[in-house]
Short mmCIF file of C-alpha atoms in Angstrom, two decimals:
data_model
loop_
_atom_site.label_atom_id
_atom_site.label_comp_id
_atom_site.label_asym_id
_atom_site.label_seq_id
_atom_site.Cartn_x
_atom_site.Cartn_y
_atom_site.Cartn_z
CA MET A 1 -1.91 10.62 26.40
CA ARG A 2 -1.46 11.76 30.00
CA GLU A 3 2.30 12.18 29.99
CA ASP A 4 4.03 15.17 28.49
CA SER A 5 5.87 12.91 26.05
CA CYS A 6 5.99 9.32 24.92
CA GLN A 7 7.68 7.21 22.26
CA TYR A 8 6.35 4.67 19.77
CA GLU A 9 8.28 2.33 17.49
CA TYR A 10 6.98 0.88 14.24
CA THR A 11 8.49 -1.67 11.90
CA LEU A 12 7.35 -1.16 8.33
CA ASP A 13 7.51 -3.96 5.78
CA ASN A 14 5.95 -4.82 2.41
CA GLN A 15 2.53 -5.19 4.07
CA PHE A 16 2.59 -1.55 5.19
CA PHE A 17 3.00 -0.33 1.61
CA ALA A 18 0.28 -2.72 0.39
CA ASP A 19 -2.16 -1.67 3.14
CA ILE A 20 -1.92 2.04 2.35
CA ASP A 21 -1.96 1.36 -1.41
CA ALA A 22 1.32 3.21 -1.90
CA PRO A 23 1.57 4.61 -5.43
CA GLU A 24 5.37 4.66 -5.79
CA ILE A 25 6.83 2.29 -3.20
CA GLN A 26 5.61 -1.29 -3.00
CA ARG A 27 8.32 -2.86 -0.84
CA GLY A 28 10.76 -2.00 1.88
CA LYS A 29 11.90 -2.55 5.44
CA LEU A 30 12.05 0.42 7.76
CA LYS A 31 12.05 1.27 11.43
CA VAL A 32 10.18 4.39 12.54
CA VAL A 33 10.65 5.92 15.98
CA LEU A 34 7.92 8.43 16.82
CA ASN A 35 8.35 10.79 19.76
CA VAL A 36 5.20 12.66 20.74
CA LYS A 37 5.47 15.69 22.98
CA LYS A 38 2.54 17.77 24.22
CA SER A 39 3.34 21.44 24.57
CA MET A 40 0.77 24.22 25.14
CA GLY A 41 -2.12 22.40 23.45
CA VAL A 42 -0.04 21.29 20.46
CA PHE A 43 1.27 17.78 19.95
CA ILE A 44 4.71 17.77 18.33
CA LEU A 45 5.37 14.50 16.52
CA ASN A 46 9.03 13.83 15.70
CA PHE A 47 9.62 10.94 13.30
CA HIS A 48 12.97 9.22 12.75
CA THR A 49 12.81 6.76 9.85
CA GLU A 50 15.64 4.44 8.88
CA GLY A 51 15.91 1.48 6.51
CA PHE A 52 15.45 0.90 2.79
CA VAL A 53 12.75 0.84 0.14
CA ILE A 54 12.64 -0.92 -3.21
CA VAL A 55 11.41 1.06 -6.22
CA PRO A 56 11.63 0.43 -9.97
CA CYS A 57 14.67 1.92 -11.71
CA ASP A 58 13.54 4.79 -13.95
CA ARG A 59 15.88 3.56 -16.67
CA CYS A 60 15.67 -0.26 -16.78
CA LEU A 61 12.63 -0.95 -14.54
CA ASP A 62 14.53 -3.50 -12.42
CA ASP A 63 14.23 -3.30 -8.64
CA LEU A 64 16.40 -0.64 -7.04
CA GLU A 65 17.10 -0.54 -3.30
CA LEU A 66 17.29 2.99 -1.91
CA PRO A 67 18.38 3.81 1.64
CA VAL A 68 16.13 5.95 3.83
CA ASN A 69 17.33 7.95 6.81
CA THR A 70 15.15 10.94 7.60
CA ASP A 71 13.91 13.05 10.50
CA ASP A 72 10.58 14.84 10.15
CA THR A 73 8.20 16.80 12.35
CA LEU A 74 4.42 17.12 12.35
CA LYS A 75 2.49 19.47 14.62
CA VAL A 76 -1.07 18.51 15.56
CA LYS A 77 -3.70 20.28 17.61
CA MET A 78 -7.31 19.56 18.41
CA GLY A 79 -10.07 21.64 16.82
CA LEU A 80 -13.58 21.49 15.37
CA SER A 81 -12.77 19.87 12.01
CA PHE A 82 -9.88 18.60 9.91
CA SER A 83 -7.79 21.43 8.47
CA GLU A 84 -4.26 22.68 8.02
CA GLU A 85 -3.24 25.97 9.56
CA GLY A 86 0.22 26.73 8.24
CA ASP A 87 2.42 23.92 9.49
CA VAL A 88 -0.14 22.65 12.03
CA LEU A 89 -2.62 19.86 11.32
CA VAL A 90 -5.96 20.34 13.08
CA VAL A 91 -7.80 17.15 14.10
CA PRO A 92 -11.43 17.12 15.31
CA GLU A 93 -11.68 16.75 19.08
CA GLU A 94 -14.42 14.15 18.67
CA ASP A 95 -11.96 11.90 16.78
CA GLY A 96 -9.23 12.38 19.35
CA TYR A 97 -6.51 10.72 17.26
CA VAL A 98 -4.57 11.05 14.03
CA ASN A 99 -3.55 8.14 11.83
CA VAL A 100 0.12 8.78 11.04
CA ALA A 101 0.50 5.99 8.43
CA TRP A 102 0.05 8.25 5.39
CA PHE A 103 2.30 10.94 6.89
CA ILE A 104 5.03 8.35 7.43
CA TYR A 105 4.67 7.24 3.80
CA GLU A 106 4.90 10.83 2.56
CA PHE A 107 8.00 11.48 4.67
CA ILE A 108 9.63 8.38 3.18
CA GLU A 109 8.64 9.35 -0.37
CA LEU A 110 9.94 12.90 0.08
CA SER A 111 13.30 11.62 1.34
CA LEU A 112 13.95 9.74 -1.92
CA PRO A 113 15.83 11.28 -4.85
CA MET A 114 13.79 12.49 -7.83
CA LYS A 115 15.60 10.11 -10.19
CA HIS A 116 15.61 6.44 -9.25
CA VAL A 117 18.48 4.97 -11.29
CA HIS A 118 21.10 2.30 -10.73
CA ALA A 119 24.77 3.21 -10.50
CA PRO A 120 26.53 3.29 -13.89
CA GLY A 121 26.89 -0.22 -15.29
CA LYS A 122 24.35 -1.79 -12.90
CA CYS A 123 21.20 -1.52 -15.05
CA ASN A 124 19.64 -4.56 -16.73
CA LYS A 125 21.79 -5.19 -19.84
CA ALA A 126 18.90 -6.52 -21.96
CA MET A 127 16.75 -3.49 -21.19
CA MET A 128 19.66 -1.13 -21.87
CA GLY A 129 20.11 -2.80 -25.27
CA THR A 130 16.45 -2.24 -26.07
CA LEU A 131 16.68 1.36 -24.87
CA ASN A 132 19.77 1.96 -27.02
CA LYS A 133 17.95 0.53 -30.03
CA HIS A 134 15.08 2.97 -29.60
CA LEU A 135 17.12 6.04 -28.62
CA CYS A 136 19.69 6.01 -31.43
CA THR A 137 18.21 7.51 -34.58
CA SER A 138 21.20 7.77 -36.91
CA ALA A 139 24.18 5.63 -37.81
CA GLU A 140 26.53 8.36 -36.60
CA GLU A 141 25.31 8.09 -33.01
CA GLU A 142 27.20 5.70 -30.80
CA SER A 143 25.41 3.26 -28.54
CA LEU A 144 24.56 4.64 -25.15
CA ASP A 145 25.73 3.15 -21.91
CA ASP A 146 24.53 4.07 -18.43
CA ALA A 147 26.92 7.01 -18.14
CA ASP A 148 25.82 8.45 -21.50
CA LEU A 149 22.21 8.65 -20.36
CA GLU A 150 23.08 11.22 -17.72
CA GLU A 151 22.33 14.79 -18.74
CA GLU A 152 25.24 16.38 -20.55
CA PRO A 153 25.99 20.11 -20.49
CA GLU A 154 25.37 21.93 -23.74
CA ASP A 155 28.43 22.31 -25.92
CA GLU A 156 28.95 25.98 -26.85
CA SER A 157 31.15 25.09 -29.82
CA ARG A 158 28.52 23.16 -31.77
CA GLU A 159 27.36 24.51 -35.11
CA THR A 160 24.31 26.78 -34.96
CA ASP A 161 21.98 28.42 -37.44
CA PRO A 162 23.64 31.69 -38.61
CA ARG A 163 20.40 33.61 -38.01
CA TRP A 164 20.65 32.80 -34.30
CA ASP A 165 24.29 33.89 -34.18
CA ASP A 166 23.26 37.50 -34.90
CA LEU A 167 20.73 37.39 -32.07
CA LYS A 168 23.32 35.90 -29.74
CA LYS A 169 25.70 38.80 -30.51
CA ILE A 170 23.00 41.25 -29.45
CA LEU A 171 22.49 39.38 -26.17
CA ASP A 172 26.24 39.18 -25.53
CA ASN A 173 26.59 42.96 -25.94
CA ASN A 174 23.98 43.65 -23.25
#
């Protein structure tokens, strides 16, 4: 790279995720714009990634399309061997290049939410029925719908073991 900066554009599709043997994401369509700037012996790589990926829903296992729109930076400098020095990746001078494919995948993965679930009411009805059958353990429990599976705050007014009530009084007084 002789210029002080240059730009590359990549289009990522299902083949990209298959080629890098992606553990979480198998499909998607994204556009990545990579700006590389050389500054005082360090290459600053700025990635802008936009598009969508398809992952399995954590609740019903059907395909779920998630949008991706992220900006990330990677700093690279040349050295004797591969290493990471803080936020700088060191690449051997004899190699002279860095394959950014795995970094792009990691940036995409890190931009996704921890929970991959459909909007309420959008999960596979058959799978939700099976899930309800296995989650409900007593006749008093009502069937769960998508909204019920979200975490609920603890109810302070529920009945507790009287032995714990005495301990709670001690904590409340402190």
